[in-house]
Short mmCIF file of C-alpha atoms and ligand atoms in Angstrom, two decimals:
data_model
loop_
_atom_site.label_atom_id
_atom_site.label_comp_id
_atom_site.label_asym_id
_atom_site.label_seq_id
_atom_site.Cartn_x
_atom_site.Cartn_y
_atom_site.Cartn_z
CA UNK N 1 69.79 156.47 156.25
CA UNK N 2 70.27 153.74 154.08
CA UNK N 3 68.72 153.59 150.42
CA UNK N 4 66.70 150.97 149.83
CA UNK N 5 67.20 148.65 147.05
CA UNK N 6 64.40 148.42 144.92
CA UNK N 7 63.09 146.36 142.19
CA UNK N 8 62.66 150.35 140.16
CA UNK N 9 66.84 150.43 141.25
CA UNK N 10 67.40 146.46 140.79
CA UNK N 11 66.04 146.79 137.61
CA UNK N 12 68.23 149.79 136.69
CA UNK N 13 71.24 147.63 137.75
CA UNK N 14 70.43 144.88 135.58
CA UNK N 15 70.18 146.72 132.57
CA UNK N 16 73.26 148.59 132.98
CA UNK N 17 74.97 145.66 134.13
CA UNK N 18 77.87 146.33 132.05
CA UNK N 19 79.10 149.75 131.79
CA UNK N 20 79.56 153.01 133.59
CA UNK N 21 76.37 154.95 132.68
CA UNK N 22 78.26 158.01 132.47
CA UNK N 23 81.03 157.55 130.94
CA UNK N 24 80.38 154.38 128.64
CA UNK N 25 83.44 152.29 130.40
CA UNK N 26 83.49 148.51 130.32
CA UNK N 27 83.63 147.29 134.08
CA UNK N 28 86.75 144.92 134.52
CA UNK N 29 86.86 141.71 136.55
CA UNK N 30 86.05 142.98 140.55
CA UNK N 31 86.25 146.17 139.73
CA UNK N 32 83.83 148.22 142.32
CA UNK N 33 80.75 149.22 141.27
CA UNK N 34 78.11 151.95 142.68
CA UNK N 35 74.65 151.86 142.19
CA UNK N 36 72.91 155.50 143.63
CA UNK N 37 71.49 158.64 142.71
CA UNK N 38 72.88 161.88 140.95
CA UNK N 39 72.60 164.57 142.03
CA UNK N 40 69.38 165.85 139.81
CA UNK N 41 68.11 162.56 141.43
CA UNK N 42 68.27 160.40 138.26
CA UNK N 43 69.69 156.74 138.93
CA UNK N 44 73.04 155.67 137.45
CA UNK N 45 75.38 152.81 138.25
CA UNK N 46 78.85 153.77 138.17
CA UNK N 47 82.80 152.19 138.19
CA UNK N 48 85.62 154.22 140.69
CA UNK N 49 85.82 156.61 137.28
CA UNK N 50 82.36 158.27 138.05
CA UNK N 51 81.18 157.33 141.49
CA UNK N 52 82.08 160.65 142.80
CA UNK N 53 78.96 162.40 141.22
CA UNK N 54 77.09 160.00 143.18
CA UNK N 55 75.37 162.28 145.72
CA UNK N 56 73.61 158.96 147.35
CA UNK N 57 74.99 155.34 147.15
CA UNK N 58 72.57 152.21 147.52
CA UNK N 59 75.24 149.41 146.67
CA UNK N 60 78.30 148.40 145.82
CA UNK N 61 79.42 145.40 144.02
CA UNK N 62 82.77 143.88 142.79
CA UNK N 63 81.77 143.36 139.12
CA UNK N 64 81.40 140.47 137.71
CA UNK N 65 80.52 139.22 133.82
CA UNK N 66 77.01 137.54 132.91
CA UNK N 67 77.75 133.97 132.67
CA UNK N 68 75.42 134.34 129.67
CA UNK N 69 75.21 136.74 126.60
CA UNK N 70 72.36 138.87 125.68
CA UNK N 71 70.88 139.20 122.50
CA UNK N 72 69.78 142.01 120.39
CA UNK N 73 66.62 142.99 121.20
CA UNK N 74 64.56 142.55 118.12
CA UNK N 75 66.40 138.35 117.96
CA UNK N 76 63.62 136.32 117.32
CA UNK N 77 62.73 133.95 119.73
CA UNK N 78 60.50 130.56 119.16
CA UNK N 79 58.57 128.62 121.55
CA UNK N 80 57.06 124.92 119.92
CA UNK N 81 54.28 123.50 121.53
CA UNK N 82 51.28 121.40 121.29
CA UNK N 83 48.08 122.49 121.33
CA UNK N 84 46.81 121.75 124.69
CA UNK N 85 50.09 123.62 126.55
CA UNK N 86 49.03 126.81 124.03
CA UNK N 87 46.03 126.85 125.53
CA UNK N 88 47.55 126.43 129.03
CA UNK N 89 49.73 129.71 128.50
CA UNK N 90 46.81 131.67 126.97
CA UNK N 91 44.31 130.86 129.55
CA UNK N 92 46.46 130.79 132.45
CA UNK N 93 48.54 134.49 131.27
CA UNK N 94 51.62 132.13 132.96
CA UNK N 95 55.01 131.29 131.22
CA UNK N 96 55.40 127.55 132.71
CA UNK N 97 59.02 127.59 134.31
CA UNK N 98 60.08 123.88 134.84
CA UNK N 99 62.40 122.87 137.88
CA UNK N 100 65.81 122.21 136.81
CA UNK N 101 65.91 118.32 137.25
CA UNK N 102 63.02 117.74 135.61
CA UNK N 103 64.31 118.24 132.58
CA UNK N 104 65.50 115.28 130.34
CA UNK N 105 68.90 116.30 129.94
CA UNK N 106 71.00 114.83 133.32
CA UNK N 107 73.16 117.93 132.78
CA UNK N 108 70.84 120.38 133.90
CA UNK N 109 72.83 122.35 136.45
CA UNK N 110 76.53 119.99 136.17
CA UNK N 111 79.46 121.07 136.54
CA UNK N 112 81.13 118.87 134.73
CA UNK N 113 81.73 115.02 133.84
CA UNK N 114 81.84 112.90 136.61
CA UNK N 115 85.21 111.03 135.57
CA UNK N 116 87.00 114.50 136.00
CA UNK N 117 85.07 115.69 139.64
CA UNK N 118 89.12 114.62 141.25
CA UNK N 119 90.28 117.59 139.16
CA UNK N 120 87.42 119.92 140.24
CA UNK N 121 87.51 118.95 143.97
CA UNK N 122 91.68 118.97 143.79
CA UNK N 123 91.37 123.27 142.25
CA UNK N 124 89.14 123.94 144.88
CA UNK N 125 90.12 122.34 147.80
CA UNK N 126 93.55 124.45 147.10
CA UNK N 127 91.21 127.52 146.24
CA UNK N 128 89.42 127.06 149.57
CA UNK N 129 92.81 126.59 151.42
CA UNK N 130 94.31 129.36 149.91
CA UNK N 131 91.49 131.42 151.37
CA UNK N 132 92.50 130.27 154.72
CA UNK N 133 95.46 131.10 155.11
CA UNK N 134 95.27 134.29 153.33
CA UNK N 135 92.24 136.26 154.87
CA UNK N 136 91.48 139.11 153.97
CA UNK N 137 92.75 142.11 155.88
CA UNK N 138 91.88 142.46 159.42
CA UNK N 139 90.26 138.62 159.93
CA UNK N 140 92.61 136.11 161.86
CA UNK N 141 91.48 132.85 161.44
CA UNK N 142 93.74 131.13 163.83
CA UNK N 143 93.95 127.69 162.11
CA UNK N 144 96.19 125.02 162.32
CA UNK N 145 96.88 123.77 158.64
CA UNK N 146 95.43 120.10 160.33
CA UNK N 147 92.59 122.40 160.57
CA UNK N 148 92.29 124.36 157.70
CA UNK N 149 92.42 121.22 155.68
CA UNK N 150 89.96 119.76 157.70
CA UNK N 151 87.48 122.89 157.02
CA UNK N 152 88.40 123.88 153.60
CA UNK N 153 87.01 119.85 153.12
CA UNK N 154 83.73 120.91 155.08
CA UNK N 155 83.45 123.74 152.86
CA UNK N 156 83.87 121.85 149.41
CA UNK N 157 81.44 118.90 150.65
CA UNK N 158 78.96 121.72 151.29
CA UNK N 159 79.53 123.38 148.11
CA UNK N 160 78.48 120.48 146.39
CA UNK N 161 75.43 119.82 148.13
CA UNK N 162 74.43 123.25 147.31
CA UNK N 163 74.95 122.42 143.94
CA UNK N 164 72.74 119.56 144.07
CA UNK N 165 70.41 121.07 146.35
CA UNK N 166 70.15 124.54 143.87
CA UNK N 167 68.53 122.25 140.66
CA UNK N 168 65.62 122.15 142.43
CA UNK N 169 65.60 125.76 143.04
CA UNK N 170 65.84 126.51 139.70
CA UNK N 171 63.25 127.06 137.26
CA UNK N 172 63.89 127.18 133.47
CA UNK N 173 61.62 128.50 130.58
CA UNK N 174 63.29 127.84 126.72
CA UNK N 175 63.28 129.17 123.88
CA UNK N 176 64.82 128.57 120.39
CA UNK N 177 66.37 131.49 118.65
CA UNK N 178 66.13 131.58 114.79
CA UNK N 179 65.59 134.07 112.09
CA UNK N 180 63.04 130.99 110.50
CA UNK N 181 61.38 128.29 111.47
CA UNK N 182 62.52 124.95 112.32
CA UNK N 183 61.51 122.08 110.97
CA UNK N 184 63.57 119.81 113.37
CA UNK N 185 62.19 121.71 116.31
CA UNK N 186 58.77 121.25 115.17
CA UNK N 187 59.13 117.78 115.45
CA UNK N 188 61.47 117.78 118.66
CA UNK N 189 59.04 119.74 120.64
CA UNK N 190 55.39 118.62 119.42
CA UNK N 191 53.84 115.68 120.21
CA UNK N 192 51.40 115.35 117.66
CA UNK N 193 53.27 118.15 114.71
CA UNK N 194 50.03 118.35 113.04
CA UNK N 195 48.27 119.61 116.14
CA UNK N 196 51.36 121.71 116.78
CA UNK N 197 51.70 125.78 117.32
CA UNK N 198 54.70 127.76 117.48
CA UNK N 199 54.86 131.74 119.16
CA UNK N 200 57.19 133.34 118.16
CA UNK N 201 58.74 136.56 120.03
CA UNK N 202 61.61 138.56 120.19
CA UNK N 203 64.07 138.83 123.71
CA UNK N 204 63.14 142.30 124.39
CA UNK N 205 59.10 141.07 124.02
CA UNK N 206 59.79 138.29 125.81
CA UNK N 207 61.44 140.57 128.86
CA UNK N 208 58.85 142.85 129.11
CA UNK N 209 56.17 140.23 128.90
CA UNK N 210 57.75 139.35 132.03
CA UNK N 211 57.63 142.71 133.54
CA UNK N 212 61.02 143.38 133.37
CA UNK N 213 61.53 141.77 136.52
CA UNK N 214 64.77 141.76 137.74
CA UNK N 215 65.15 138.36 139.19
CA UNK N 216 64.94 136.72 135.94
CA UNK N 217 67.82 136.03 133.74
CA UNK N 218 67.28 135.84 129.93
CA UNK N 219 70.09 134.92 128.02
CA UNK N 220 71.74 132.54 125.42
CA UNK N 221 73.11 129.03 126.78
CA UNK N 222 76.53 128.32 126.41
CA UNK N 223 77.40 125.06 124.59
CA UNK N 224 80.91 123.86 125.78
CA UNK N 225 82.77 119.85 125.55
CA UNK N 226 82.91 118.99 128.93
CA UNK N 227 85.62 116.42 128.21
CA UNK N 228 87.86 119.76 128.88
CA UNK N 229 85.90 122.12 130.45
CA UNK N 230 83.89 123.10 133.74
CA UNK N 231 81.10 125.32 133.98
CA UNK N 232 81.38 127.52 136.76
CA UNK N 233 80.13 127.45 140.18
CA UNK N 234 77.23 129.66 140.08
CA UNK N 235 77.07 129.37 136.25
CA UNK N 236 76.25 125.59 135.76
CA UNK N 237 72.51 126.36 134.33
CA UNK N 238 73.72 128.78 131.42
CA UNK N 239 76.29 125.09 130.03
CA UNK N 240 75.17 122.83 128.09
CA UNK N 241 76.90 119.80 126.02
CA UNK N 242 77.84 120.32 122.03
CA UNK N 243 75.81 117.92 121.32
CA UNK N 244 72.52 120.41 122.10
CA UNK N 245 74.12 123.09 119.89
CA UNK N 246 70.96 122.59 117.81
CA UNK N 247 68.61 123.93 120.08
CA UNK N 248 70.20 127.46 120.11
CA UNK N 249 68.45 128.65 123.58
CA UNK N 250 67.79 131.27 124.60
CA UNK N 251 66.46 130.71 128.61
CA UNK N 252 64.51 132.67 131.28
CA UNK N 253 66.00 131.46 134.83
CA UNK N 254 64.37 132.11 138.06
CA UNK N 255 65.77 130.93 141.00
CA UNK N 256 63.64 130.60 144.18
CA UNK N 257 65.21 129.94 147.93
CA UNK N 258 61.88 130.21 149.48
CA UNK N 259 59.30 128.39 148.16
CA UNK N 260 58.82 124.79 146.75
CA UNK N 261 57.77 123.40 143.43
CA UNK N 262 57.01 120.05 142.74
CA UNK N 263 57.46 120.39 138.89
CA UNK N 264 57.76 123.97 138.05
CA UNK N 265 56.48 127.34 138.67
CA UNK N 266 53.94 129.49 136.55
CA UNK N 267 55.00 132.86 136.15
CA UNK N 268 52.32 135.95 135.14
CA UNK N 269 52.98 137.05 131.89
CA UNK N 270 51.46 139.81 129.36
CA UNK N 271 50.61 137.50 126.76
CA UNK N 272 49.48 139.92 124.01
CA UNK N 273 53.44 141.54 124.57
CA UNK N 274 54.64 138.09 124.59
CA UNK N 275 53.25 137.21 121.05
CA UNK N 276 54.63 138.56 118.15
CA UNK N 277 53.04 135.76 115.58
CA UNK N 278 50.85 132.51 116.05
CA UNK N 279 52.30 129.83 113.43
CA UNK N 280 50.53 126.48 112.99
CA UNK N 281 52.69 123.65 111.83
CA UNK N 282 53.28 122.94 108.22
CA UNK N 283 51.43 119.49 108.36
CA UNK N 284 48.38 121.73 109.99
CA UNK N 285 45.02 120.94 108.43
CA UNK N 286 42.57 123.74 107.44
CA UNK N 287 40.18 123.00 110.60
CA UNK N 288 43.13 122.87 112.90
CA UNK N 289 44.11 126.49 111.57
CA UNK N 290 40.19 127.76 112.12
CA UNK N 291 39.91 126.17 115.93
CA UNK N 292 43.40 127.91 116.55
CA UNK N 293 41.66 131.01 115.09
CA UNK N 294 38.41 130.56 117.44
CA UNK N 295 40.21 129.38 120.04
CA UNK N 296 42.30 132.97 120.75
CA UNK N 297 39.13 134.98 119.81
CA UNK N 298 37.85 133.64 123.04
CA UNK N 299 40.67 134.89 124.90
CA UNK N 300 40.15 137.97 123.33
CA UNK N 301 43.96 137.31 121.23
CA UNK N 302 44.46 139.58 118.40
CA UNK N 303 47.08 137.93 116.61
CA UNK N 304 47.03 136.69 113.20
CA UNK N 305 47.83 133.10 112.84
CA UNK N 306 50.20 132.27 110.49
CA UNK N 307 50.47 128.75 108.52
CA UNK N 308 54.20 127.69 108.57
CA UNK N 309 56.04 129.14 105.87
CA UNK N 310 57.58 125.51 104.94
CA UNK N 311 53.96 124.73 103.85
CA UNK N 312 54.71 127.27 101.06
CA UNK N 313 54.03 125.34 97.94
CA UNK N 314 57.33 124.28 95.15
CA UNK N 315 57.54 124.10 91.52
CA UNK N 316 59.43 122.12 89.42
ZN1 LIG G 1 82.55 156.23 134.31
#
């Protein structure tokens, strides 16, 4: 009989991604992993050290890192919007998860400048090859190298029209993370900054607003100079340039294979998990602050709203 894989054991996986939960031991590079039950029938996911108290398996894997890191649970997250998408996410109970490409940022999903794609293509054409003519045990590819040259081309022209193909699979919701406000994202991300609101959460709110489900990603973008530097193959939509250093995100990723989204994809959310504090902008006028107030009393919100903190008054 085989186990079935779950999103109860999926989600296990995912939050043990790491480690041997026995033990405590780091996983290494392709190192096997077991996912399965003990045998007092708790779950636990498991390196070769401990997977022979497993008493059932469900899966293996060879282990790989996050391409992202995680944050601390209580980080605290910010979201700046106008008014109008506020009341989108309250009325809707939907996170708003835009497809890849239609961000403005061309780099959504690259794998690097296009003046050094010779030095990709060269690394994995030879990768690819490699593969070839070393198979793994037991599986006799009986290619000519005319051949194998010929395929391990095939294979890197259809790598990169996955790549272009998987932006539009790919649906992104950011946030900023900061101990305090902003005032430069106030102004990046609101239209109108006097009509402007800001949530703000923390990563493990934001995760179970999203009912922990497993086939999201939350984690912090990495900001690399791609001058010198790749990102990798499956990794491309957790890179970003320097120059959005700034915006120190923090992103929810979905990817979907199945279905198609013109612009993006609502997800459910629990919105009273999902809001820790309601902030109104620091330009905010006193009605703006009381239609925010009677505006979430109608969705039956019971947050307090909070006027930005950089309104706080000076003295000389
Ligand atoms: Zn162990």
């Amino acid at each position: 009989m085989t186990l079935k894989h779950t999103i109860k054991t999926r989600r296990f996986l995912n939050e043990n991604h790491d480690s041997c939960t026995i033990c405590g031991n780091e996983f290494k590079e392709s190192e096997t992993t077991h996912l399965g039950y003990l045998e007092n029938g708790e779950l636990a996911y498991l390196g070769d050290c401990c997977s022979s108290k497993l008493k059932e398996t469900i899966i293996r894997h060879s282990f790989s890192k996050r391409p992202y890191t995680i944050a601390d649970k209580d980080t605290i997250l910010w979201r700046f919007m106008d008014f109008t998408k506020f009341i989108s996410l309250i009325s809707s109970n939907s996170l708003f998860f835009t497809r890849a490409d239609k961000f403005e940022d061309p780099f959504e999903g690259a794998k690097g400048l296009k003046k050094n794609k010779n030095k990709w293509d060269k690394h994995y054409l030879e990768f690819i090859e490699q593969a070839h003519k070393n198979p793994p045990e037991g599986i006799d590819f009986k290619l000519t190298d005319k051949q194998i040259k010929i395929e391990s081309k095939r294979v890197l022209a259809e790598m990169e029209s996955g790549g272009i193909e998987d932006i539009k699979k790919t649906f992104i919701n950011c946030w900023h993370e900061n101990e305090f406000e902003s005032e430069a994202m106030w102004k990046l991300y609101t239209n109108n900054m006097s009509e402007g609101i800001a949530i703000q959460t923390t990563y493990d709110r934001l995760y179970r607003s999203l009912n922990k489900n497993p086939s999201i990603d939350i984690g912090r973008v990495n900001y690399i100079d791609f001058n010198n530097s790749f990102a990798g193959v499956n990794d491309s939509f957790w890179y970003k340039r320097k120059s959005f250093e700034h915006e120190k995100e923090v992103r929810a990723i979905y990817f979907d294979f199945k279905k198609e989204y013109d612009f993006g994809k609502p997800i459910k959310v629990n919105i009273n998990t999902l809001i820790q504090k309601i902030y109104v902008s620091p330009t905010a006028q006193n009605w703006f602050l009381e239609v925010v107030k009677e505006t979430i009393g109608k969705y039956n919100l019971k947050k307090k709203i909070y006027q930005s903190n950089m309104k706080a008054e000076p003295f000389h």
